[in-house]
Coordinates of C-alpha atoms in Angstrom, one line a residue:
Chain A
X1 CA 0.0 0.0 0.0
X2 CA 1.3 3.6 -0.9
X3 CA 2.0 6.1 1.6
X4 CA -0.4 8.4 -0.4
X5 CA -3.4 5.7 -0.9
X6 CA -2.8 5.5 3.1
X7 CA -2.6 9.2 4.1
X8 CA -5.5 10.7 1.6
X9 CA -7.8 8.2 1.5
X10 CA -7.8 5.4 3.7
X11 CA -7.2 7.4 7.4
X12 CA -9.7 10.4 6.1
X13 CA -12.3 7.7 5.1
X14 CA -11.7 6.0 8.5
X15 CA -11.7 9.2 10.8
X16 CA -14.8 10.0 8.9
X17 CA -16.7 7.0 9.6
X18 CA -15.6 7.4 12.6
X19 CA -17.0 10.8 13.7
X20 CA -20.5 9.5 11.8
X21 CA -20.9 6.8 14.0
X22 CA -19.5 8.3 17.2
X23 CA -22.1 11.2 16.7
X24 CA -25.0 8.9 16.1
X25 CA -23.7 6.7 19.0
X26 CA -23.2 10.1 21.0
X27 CA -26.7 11.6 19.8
X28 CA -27.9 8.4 21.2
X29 CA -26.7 8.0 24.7
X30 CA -27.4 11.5 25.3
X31 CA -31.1 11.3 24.7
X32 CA -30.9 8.5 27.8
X33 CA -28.4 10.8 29.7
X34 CA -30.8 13.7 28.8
X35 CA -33.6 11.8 30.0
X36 CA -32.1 10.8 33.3
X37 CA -30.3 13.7 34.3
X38 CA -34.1 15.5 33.8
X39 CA -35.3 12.9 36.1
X40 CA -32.8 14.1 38.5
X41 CA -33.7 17.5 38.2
X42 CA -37.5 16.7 38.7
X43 CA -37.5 14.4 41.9
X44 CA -38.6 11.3 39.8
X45 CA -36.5 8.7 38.3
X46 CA -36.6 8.4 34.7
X47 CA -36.3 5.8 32.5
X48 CA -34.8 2.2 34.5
X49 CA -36.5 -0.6 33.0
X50 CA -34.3 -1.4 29.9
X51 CA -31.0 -2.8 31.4
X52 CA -28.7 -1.1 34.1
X53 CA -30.3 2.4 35.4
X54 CA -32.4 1.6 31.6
X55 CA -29.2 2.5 29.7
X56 CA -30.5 0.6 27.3
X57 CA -33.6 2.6 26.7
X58 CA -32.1 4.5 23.6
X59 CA -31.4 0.7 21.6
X60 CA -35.3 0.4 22.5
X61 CA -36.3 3.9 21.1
X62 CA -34.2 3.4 17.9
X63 CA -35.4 0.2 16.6
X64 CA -39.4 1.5 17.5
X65 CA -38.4 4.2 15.7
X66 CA -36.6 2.0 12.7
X67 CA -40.0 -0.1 12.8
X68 CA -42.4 2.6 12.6
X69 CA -44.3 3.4 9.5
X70 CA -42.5 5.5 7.1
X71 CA -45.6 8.6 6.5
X72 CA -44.9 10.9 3.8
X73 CA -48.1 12.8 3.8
X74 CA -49.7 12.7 0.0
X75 CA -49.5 16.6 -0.9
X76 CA -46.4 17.2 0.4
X77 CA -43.3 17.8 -1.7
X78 CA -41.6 14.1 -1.3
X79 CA -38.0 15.3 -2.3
X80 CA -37.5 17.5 -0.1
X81 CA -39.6 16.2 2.8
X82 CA -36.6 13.9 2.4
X83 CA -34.2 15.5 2.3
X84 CA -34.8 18.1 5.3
X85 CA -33.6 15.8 7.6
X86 CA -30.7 15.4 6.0
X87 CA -29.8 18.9 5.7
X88 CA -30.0 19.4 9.1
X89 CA -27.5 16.1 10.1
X90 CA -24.8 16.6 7.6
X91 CA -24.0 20.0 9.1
X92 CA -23.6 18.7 12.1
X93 CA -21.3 15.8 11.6
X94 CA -19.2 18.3 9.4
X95 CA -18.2 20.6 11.9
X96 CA -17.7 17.9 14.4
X97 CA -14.9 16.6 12.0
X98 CA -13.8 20.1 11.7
X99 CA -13.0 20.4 15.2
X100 CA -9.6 18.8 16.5
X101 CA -10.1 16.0 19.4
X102 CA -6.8 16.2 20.1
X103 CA -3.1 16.6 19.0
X104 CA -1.3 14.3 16.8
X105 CA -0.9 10.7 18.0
X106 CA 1.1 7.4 16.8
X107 CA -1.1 4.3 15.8
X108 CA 0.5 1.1 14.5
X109 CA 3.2 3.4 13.1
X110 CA 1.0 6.1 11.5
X111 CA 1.3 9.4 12.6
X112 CA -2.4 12.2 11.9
X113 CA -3.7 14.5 14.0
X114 CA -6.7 13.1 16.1
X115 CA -9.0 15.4 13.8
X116 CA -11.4 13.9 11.0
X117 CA -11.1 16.3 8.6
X118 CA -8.0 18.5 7.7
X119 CA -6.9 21.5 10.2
X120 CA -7.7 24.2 7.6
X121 CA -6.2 27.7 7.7
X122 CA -10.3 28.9 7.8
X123 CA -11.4 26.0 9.9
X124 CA -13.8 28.8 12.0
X125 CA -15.0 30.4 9.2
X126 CA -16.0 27.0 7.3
X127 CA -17.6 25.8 10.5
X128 CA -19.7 29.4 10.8
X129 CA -20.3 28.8 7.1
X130 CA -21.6 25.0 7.6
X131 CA -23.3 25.1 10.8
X132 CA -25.7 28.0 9.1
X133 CA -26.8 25.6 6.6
X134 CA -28.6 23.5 9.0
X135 CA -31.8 26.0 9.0
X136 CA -32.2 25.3 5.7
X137 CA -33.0 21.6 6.9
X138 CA -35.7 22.7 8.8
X139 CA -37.2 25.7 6.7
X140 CA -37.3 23.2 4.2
X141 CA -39.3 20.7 6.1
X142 CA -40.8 22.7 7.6
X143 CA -42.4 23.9 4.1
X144 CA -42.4 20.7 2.1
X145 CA -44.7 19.1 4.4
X146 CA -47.4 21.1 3.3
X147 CA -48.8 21.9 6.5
X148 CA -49.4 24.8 8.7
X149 CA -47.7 24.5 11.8
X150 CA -44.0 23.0 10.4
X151 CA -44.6 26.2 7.7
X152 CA -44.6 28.5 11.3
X153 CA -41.8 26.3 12.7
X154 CA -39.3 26.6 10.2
X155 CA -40.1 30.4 10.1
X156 CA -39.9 30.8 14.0
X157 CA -36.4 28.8 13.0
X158 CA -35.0 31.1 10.1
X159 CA -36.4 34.6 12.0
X160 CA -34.1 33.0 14.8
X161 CA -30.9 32.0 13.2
X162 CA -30.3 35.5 11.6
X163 CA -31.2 37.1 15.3
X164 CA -29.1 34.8 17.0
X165 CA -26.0 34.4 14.2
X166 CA -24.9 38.1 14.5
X167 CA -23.9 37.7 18.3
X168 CA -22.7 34.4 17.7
X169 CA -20.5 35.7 14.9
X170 CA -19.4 38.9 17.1
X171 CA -18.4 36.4 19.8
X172 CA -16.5 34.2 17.1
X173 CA -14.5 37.0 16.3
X174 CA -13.5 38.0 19.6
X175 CA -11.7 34.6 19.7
X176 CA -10.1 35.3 16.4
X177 CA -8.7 38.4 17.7
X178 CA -7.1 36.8 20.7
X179 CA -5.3 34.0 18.7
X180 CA -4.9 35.8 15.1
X181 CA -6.1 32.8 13.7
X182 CA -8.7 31.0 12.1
X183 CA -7.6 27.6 12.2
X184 CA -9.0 25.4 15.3
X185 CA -6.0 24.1 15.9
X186 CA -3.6 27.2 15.9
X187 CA -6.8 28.7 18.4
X188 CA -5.8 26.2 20.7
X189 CA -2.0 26.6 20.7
X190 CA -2.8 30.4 20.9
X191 CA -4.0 28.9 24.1
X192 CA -1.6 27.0 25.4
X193 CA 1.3 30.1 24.1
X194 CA -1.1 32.8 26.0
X195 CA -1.0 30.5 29.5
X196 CA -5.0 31.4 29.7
X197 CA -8.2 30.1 28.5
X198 CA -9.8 32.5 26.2
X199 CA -13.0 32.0 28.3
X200 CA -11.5 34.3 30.9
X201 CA -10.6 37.3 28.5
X202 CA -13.7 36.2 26.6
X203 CA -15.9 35.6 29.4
X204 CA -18.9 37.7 27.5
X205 CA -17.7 36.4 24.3
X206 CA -18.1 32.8 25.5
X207 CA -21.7 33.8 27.4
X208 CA -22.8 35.5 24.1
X209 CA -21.5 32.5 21.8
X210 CA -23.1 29.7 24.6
X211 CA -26.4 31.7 24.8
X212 CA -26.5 32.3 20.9
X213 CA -25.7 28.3 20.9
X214 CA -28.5 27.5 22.7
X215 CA -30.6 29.4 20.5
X216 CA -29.0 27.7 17.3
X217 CA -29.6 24.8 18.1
X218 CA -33.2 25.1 19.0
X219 CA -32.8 24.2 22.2
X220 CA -35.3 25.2 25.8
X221 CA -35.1 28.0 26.4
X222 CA -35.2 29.3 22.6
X223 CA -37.4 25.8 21.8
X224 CA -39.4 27.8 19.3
X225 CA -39.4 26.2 16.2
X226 CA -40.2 23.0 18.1
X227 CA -42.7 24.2 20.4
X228 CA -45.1 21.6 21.3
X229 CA -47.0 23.3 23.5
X230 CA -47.9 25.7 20.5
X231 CA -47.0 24.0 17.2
X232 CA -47.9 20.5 17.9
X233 CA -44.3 19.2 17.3
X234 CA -43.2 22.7 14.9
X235 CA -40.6 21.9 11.8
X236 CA -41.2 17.9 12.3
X237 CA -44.8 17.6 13.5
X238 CA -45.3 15.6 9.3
X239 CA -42.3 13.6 10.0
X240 CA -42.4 10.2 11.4
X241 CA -40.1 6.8 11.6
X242 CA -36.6 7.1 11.3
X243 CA -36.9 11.1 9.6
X244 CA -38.3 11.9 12.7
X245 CA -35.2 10.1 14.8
X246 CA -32.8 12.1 12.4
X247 CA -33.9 15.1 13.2
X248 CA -33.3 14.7 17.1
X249 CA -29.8 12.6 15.7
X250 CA -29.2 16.1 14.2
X251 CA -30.2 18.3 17.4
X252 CA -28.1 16.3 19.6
X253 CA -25.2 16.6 16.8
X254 CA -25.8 20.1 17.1
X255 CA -25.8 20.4 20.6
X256 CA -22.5 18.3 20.6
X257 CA -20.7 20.8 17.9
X258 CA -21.9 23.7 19.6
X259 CA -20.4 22.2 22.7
X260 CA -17.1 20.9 20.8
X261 CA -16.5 24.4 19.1
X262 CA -17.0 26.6 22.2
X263 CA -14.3 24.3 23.8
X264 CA -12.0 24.9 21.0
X265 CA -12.6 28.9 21.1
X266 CA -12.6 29.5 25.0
X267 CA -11.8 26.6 26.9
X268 CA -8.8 25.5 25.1
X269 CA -10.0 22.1 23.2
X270 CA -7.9 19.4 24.8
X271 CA -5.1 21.2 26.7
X272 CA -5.4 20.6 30.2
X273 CA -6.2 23.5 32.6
X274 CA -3.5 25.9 33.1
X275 CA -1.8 24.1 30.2
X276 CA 1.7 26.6 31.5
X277 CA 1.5 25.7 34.9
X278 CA 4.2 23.2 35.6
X279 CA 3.5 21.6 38.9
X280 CA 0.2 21.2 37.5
X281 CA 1.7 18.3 34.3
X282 CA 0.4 15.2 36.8
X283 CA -3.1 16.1 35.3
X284 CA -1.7 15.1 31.7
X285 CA -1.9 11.5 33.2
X286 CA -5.4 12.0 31.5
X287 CA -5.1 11.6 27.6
X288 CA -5.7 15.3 25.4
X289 CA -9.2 13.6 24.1
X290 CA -10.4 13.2 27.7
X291 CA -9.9 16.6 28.3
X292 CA -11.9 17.6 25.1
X293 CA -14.5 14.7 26.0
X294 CA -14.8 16.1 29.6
X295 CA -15.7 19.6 28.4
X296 CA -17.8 19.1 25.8
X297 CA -19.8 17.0 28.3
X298 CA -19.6 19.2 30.7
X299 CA -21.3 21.8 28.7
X300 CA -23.9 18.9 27.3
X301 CA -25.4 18.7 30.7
X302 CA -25.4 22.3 31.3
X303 CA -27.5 22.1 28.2
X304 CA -29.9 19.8 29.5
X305 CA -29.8 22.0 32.9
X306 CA -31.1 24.7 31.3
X307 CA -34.2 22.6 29.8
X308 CA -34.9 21.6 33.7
X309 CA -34.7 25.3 34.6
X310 CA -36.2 27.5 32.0
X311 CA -39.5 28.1 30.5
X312 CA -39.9 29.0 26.6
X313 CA -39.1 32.5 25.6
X314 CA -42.3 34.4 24.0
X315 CA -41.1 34.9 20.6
X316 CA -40.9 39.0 20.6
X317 CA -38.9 38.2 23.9
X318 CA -36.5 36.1 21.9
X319 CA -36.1 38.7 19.0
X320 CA -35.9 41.5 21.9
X321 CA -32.9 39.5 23.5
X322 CA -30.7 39.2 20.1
X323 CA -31.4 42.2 18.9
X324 CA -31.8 44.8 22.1
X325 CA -29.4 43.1 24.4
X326 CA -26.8 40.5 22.5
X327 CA -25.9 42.3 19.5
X328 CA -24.6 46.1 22.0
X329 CA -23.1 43.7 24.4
X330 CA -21.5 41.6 21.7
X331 CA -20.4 44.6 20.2
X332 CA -19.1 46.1 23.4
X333 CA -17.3 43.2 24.2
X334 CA -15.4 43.0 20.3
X335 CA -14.2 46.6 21.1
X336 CA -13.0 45.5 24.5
X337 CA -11.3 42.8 23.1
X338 CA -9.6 44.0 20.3
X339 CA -8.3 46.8 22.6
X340 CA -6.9 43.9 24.7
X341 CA -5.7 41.9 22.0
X342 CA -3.6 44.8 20.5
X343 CA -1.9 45.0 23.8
X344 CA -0.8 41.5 23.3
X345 CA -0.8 38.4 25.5
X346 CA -0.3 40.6 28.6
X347 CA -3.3 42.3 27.7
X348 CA -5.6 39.4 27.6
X349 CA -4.5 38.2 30.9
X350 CA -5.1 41.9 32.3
X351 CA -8.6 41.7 30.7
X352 CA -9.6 38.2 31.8
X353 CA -8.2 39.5 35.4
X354 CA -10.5 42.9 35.1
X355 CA -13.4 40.7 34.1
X356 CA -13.5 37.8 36.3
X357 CA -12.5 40.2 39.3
X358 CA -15.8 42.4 38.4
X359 CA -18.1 39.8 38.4
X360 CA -16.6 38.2 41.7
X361 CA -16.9 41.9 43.1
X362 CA -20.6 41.7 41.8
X363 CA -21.3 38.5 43.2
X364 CA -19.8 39.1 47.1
X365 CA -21.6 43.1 46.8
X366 CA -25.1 41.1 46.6
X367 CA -23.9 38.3 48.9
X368 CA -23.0 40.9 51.2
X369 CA -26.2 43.5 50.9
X370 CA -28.9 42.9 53.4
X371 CA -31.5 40.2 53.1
X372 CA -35.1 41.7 51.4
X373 CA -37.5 39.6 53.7
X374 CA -38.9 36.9 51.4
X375 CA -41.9 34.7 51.2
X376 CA -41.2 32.0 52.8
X377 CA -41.5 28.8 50.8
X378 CA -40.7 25.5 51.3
X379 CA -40.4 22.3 49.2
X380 CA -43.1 20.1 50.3
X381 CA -42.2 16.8 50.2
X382 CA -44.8 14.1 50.2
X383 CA -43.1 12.0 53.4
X384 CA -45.2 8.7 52.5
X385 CA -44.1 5.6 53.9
X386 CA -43.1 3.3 50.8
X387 CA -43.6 -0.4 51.0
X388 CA -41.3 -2.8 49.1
Chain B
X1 CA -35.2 44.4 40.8
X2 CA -31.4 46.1 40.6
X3 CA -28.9 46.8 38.1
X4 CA -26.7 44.9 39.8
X5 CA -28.9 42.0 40.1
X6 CA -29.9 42.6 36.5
X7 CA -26.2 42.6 35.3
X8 CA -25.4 39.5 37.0
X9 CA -28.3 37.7 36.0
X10 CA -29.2 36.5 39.6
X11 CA -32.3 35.5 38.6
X12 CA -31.1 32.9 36.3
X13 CA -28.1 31.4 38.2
X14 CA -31.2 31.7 41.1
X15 CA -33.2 29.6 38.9
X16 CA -30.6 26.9 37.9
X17 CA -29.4 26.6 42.1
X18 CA -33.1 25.9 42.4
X19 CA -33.0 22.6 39.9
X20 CA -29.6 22.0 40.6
X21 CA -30.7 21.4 44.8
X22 CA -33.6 19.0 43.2
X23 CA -30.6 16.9 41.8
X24 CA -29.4 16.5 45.0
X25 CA -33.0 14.9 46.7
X26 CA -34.0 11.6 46.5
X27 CA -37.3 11.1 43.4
X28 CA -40.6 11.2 45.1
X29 CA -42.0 8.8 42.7
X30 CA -42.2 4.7 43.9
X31 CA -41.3 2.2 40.7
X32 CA -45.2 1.5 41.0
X33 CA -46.2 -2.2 40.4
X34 CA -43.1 -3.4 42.5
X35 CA -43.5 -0.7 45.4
X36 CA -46.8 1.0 46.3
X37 CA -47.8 3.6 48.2
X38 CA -49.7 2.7 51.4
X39 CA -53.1 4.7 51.1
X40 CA -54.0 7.6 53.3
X41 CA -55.9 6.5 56.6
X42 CA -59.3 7.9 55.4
X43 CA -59.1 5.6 52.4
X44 CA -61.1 2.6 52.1
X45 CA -60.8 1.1 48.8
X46 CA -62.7 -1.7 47.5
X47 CA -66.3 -2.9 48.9
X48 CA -66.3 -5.6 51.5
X49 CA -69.4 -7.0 53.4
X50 CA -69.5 -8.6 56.8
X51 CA -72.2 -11.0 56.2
X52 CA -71.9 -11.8 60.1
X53 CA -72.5 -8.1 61.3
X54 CA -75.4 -7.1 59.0
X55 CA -78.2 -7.2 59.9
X56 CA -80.3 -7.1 56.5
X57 CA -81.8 -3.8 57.6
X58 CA -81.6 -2.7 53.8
X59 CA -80.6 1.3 55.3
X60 CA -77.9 0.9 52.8
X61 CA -80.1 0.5 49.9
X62 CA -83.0 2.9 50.9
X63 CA -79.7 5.8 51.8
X64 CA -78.0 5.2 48.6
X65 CA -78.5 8.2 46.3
X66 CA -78.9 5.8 42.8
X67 CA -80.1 3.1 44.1
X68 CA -77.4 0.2 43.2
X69 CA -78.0 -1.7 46.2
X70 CA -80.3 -4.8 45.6
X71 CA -80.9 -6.2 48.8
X72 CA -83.6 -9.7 48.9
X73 CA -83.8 -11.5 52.0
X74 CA -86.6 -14.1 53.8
X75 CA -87.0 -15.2 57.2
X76 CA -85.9 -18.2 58.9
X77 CA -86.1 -20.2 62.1
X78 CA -82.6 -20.9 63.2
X79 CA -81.7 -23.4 65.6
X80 CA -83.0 -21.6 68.9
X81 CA -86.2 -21.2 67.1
X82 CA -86.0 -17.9 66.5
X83 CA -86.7 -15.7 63.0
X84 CA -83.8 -15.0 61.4
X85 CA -83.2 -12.5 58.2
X86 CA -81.3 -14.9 55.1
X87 CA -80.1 -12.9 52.5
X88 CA -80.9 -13.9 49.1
X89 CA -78.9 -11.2 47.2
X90 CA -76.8 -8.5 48.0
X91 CA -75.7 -6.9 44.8
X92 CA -73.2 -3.7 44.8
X93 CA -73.0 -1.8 41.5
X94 CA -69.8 -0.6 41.6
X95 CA -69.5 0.7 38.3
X96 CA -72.1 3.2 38.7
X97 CA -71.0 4.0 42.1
X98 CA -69.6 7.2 43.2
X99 CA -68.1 6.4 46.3
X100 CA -70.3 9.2 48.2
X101 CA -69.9 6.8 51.5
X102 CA -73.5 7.8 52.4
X103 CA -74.3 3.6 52.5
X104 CA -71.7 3.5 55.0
X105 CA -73.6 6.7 57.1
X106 CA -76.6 4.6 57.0
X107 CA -75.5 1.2 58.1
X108 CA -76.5 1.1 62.0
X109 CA -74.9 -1.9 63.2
X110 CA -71.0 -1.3 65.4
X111 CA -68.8 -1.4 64.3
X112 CA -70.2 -0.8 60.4
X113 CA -70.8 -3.6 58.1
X114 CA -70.8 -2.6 54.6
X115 CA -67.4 -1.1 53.3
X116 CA -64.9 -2.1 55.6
X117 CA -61.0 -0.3 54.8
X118 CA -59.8 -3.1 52.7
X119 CA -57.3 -0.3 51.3
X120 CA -57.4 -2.6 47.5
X121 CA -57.4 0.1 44.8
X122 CA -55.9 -1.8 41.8
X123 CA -59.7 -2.5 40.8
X124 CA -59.0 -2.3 36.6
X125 CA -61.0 -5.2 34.9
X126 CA -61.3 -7.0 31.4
X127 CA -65.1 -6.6 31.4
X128 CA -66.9 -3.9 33.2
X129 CA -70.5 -5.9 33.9
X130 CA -68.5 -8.9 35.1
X131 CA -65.7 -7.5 37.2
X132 CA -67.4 -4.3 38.8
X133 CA -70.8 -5.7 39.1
X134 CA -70.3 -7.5 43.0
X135 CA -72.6 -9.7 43.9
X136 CA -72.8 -11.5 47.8
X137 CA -69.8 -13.8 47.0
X138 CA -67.5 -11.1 45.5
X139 CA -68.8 -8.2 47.8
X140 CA -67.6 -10.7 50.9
X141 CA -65.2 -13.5 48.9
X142 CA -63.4 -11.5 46.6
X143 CA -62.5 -13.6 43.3
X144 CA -59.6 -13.6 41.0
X145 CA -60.2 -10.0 39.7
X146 CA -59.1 -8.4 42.9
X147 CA -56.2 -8.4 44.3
X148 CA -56.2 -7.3 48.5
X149 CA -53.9 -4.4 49.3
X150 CA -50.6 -6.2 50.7
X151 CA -51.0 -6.0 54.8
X152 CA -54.2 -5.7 54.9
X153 CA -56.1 -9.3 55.5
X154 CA -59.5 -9.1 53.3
X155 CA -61.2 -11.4 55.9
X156 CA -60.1 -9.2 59.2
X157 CA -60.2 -6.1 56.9
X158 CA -60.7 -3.2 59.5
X159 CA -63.8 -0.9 60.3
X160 CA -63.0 2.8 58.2
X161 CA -60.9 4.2 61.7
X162 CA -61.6 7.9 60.9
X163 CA -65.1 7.3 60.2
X164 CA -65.7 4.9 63.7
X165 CA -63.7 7.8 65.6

């Protein structure tokens, strides 16, 4: 076998299958995780029938779901009812590859960056690029299934990506600015070269860009275009079957390349924290993917924390957050942090500094103020004996 | 509401302590057909007759509000030579009933004899007419369809306690 047959085309196609099935095996155990971890959050159990703590719950769900009839309903427009679901996964398998998983590592004598698809010199900007073409999926299903309330959905869903996309972007480029780079993996070394996180000199950037995420990826609080309470089931209320399981495939893809890119741009990918601090190396014991794994889980279940917390925005509130509150305080925050940036490394270490100090100030002047008398409420709790 | 407060979103990060303490707490619910909660003590479940303690004054039927109580009985001389009520029927429909308890208010024997706290609420049948219509055997033998409340012995089945109070 050639060195070139091995190096263009058999690792690319491997990584890539890889990253397919890892997101569908990811999108997968996170609708069990999801479903637990609300449990949790709700004082009741969740599901625990189907194997240990029902981990196997999600096998269950897929092959119902593979099983089910196929409906395609008969005045809708079949080619792209089909292919809306499509649209709205490939996007987010894309920019999964896009984003490295870790540095460059040795297998049976092959050397390739732990990264499915190439480290381009415009990773962020292809992945901005890609990600955006994921509405599409839904305004199109939304339209070809002929129906009124996935028509509403997928409109809820474009009016929100162009609100939400201009903050997101703003944020984007704050972490562009503090590395000089687009490419994901010269973000990171930026990283590691600065000795800080960008999430501390970016710490609006990375709210901004987590918020705007959230509302991306169609996600509670910004659940609009799904809205079941209102739209019956919004963008896939005509789909059914497997569709129907690709389009929540593709929202927990999302979710997970949301998660993967804002640990790239502020929370340094796979370095380990304080990736300059030397007495610190015994935490490289954990391998770089771990660290990347870790994070992007981490902010996963702050995801599904937020759906146990928050009602759904009304939609004028949603379009009064972009547009009166994230787009001036993402475009503060770009001024700020070019300022800081032109200063150079020791500026972005006096910014994060100034920033996290404020908010800690913030934090200990309420802690500190005296206590408003409050209504006193308490959780009731049932206290009924339980038999076995 | 502040600026400071507003600033710092306190209402949120107040709003994701509050779920995030929940995590914390053990679930409420009980994994139901294994575990089951025991009823409150004014709670009296499925009917039971004490065929021993009534004494076939038919206050139940006359009291109840619909009139599904069928009560038939003759008299007989019993060993001392005394009349004695025999009951030929007592029929309960229970799928009409509405569980007002008034048959119970009526029933002057003590302690009461119709609708003893059997605590049995699992009461779902295949076929209405069969399963919910209780005749003298079921209302005092249940059969196969119910199932007594584990704990509670359906022949020693206890008097409703807040009711006798």
């Amino acid at each position: 076998m050639s060195h070139t047959l091995l190096h263009n085309v058999l690792i690319p196609f491997l990584k890539g299958a890889i990253t397919v099935v890892a997101l569908g095996l990811a999108a997968g155990i996170l609708t069990w995780i999801e479903r637990r971890l609300l449990g949790r959050l709700q004082i009741r159990k969740g599901p625990n029938r189907v194997g240990p703590q029902g981990f196997f719950q999600w096998i269950a769900d897929t092959v119902k779901l593979v099983f089910k009839e196929d409906i395609v309903p008969s005045r809708a427009e079949k080619a792209l009812h089909l292919l809306g679901p499509l649209l709205l996964f490939v996007p987010a398998v894309v920019v999964l590859g896009l984003v490295p998983w870790g540095p460059e590592f040795t297998l049976f004598g092959v050397t390739t960056p732990l990264h499915a698809a190439a480290d381009l010199n415009v990773g962020l900007l292809l992945i901005l690029a890609v990600s955006t073409i994921g509405v599409y999926g839904i305004i199109l299903s939304g339209w070809a299934s002929n129906s009124k309330y996935p028509l509403l959905g997928g409109l809820r869903s474009a009016a929100q990506l162009i609100s939400y996309e201009v903050p997101m972007g703003l944020a984007v480029v704050s972490a562009i600015l503090m590395s000089g780079s687009l490419s994901m993996v010269e973000i990171i070394e930026a990283q590691r070269k600065a000795g800080v996180w960008f999430v501390f000199p970016g710490l609006i950037a990375f709210f901004l860009y987590f918020v705007s995420g959230v509302a991306e990826t169609n996600r509670t609080p910004f659940d609009l275009p799904e809205a079941e309470s209102e739209l019956v089931g919004g963008f896939h209320t005509e789909y059914s079957g497997f569709r129907w399981a690709v389009f929540f495939m593709s929202e927990y893809g999302n979710m997970i390349s949301v998660s993967a890119v804002a640990t790239t741009l502020f929370f340094g990918g796979w370095l380990r924290p304080f990736p300059n601090v030397a007495w610190l190396s015994f935490l490289d014991v954990i391998p770089a993917f771990f660290w990347f794994a870790g994070k992007v889980f981490l902010f996963l279940m702050v995801y599904i924390w937020f759906r146990a917390t928050f009602p759904r925005y009304r939609f004028d509130q949603l379009m009064a957050l972009g547009w009166k509150t994230l787009i001036p305080i993402s475009l503060g925050n770009l001024a700020l942090v070019a300022i800081a940036a032109l200063w150079g490394a020791a500026g972005l270490k006096v910014l994060g500094a100034v920033l996290v100090l404020l908010v800690a100030a913030g934090f200990i002047a309420v802690w500190m103020r005296p206590a408003r008398p409050r209504s006193s409420t308490t959780m009731a709790s049932p206290n009924v004996e339980v038999r076995a | 509401m502040s600026f400071l407060d507003r600033i710092l979103l306190l209402d949120i990060f107040g709003g994701l302590k509050l779920t995030a303490k929940h995590a914390a707490r053990k679930a409420d619910t009980v994994e139901y057909p294994e575990q089951s909660r025991e009823p409150s003590e004014r709670f009296r479940g499925m009917f039971r007759l004490d065929e021993e303690r009534c004494i076939k004054c038919t206050l139940c039927a006359i009291e109840c509000p619909i009139n599904i109580i069928y009560i038939d009985w003759h008299t007989e001389k019993n060993a001392e030579g005394k009349a004695e009520k025999k009951l030929d029927r007592f029929d309960l429909d229970m799928k009409r009933c509405m569980f007002c308890g008034l048959c119970e208010e009526a029933c002057p024997t003590n302690p009461r004899s119709i609708w003893l706290a059997t605590k049995t609420y699992e009461l779902g049948v295949y076929e209405r007419n069969e399963g919910l219509y209780l005749d003298l055997k079921k209302l005092t033998k249940w059969d196969e369809n119910v199932k007594p409340y584990p704990g509670v012995d359906p022949d020693k089945a206890p008097v409703n306690p807040a009711k006798e109070k």
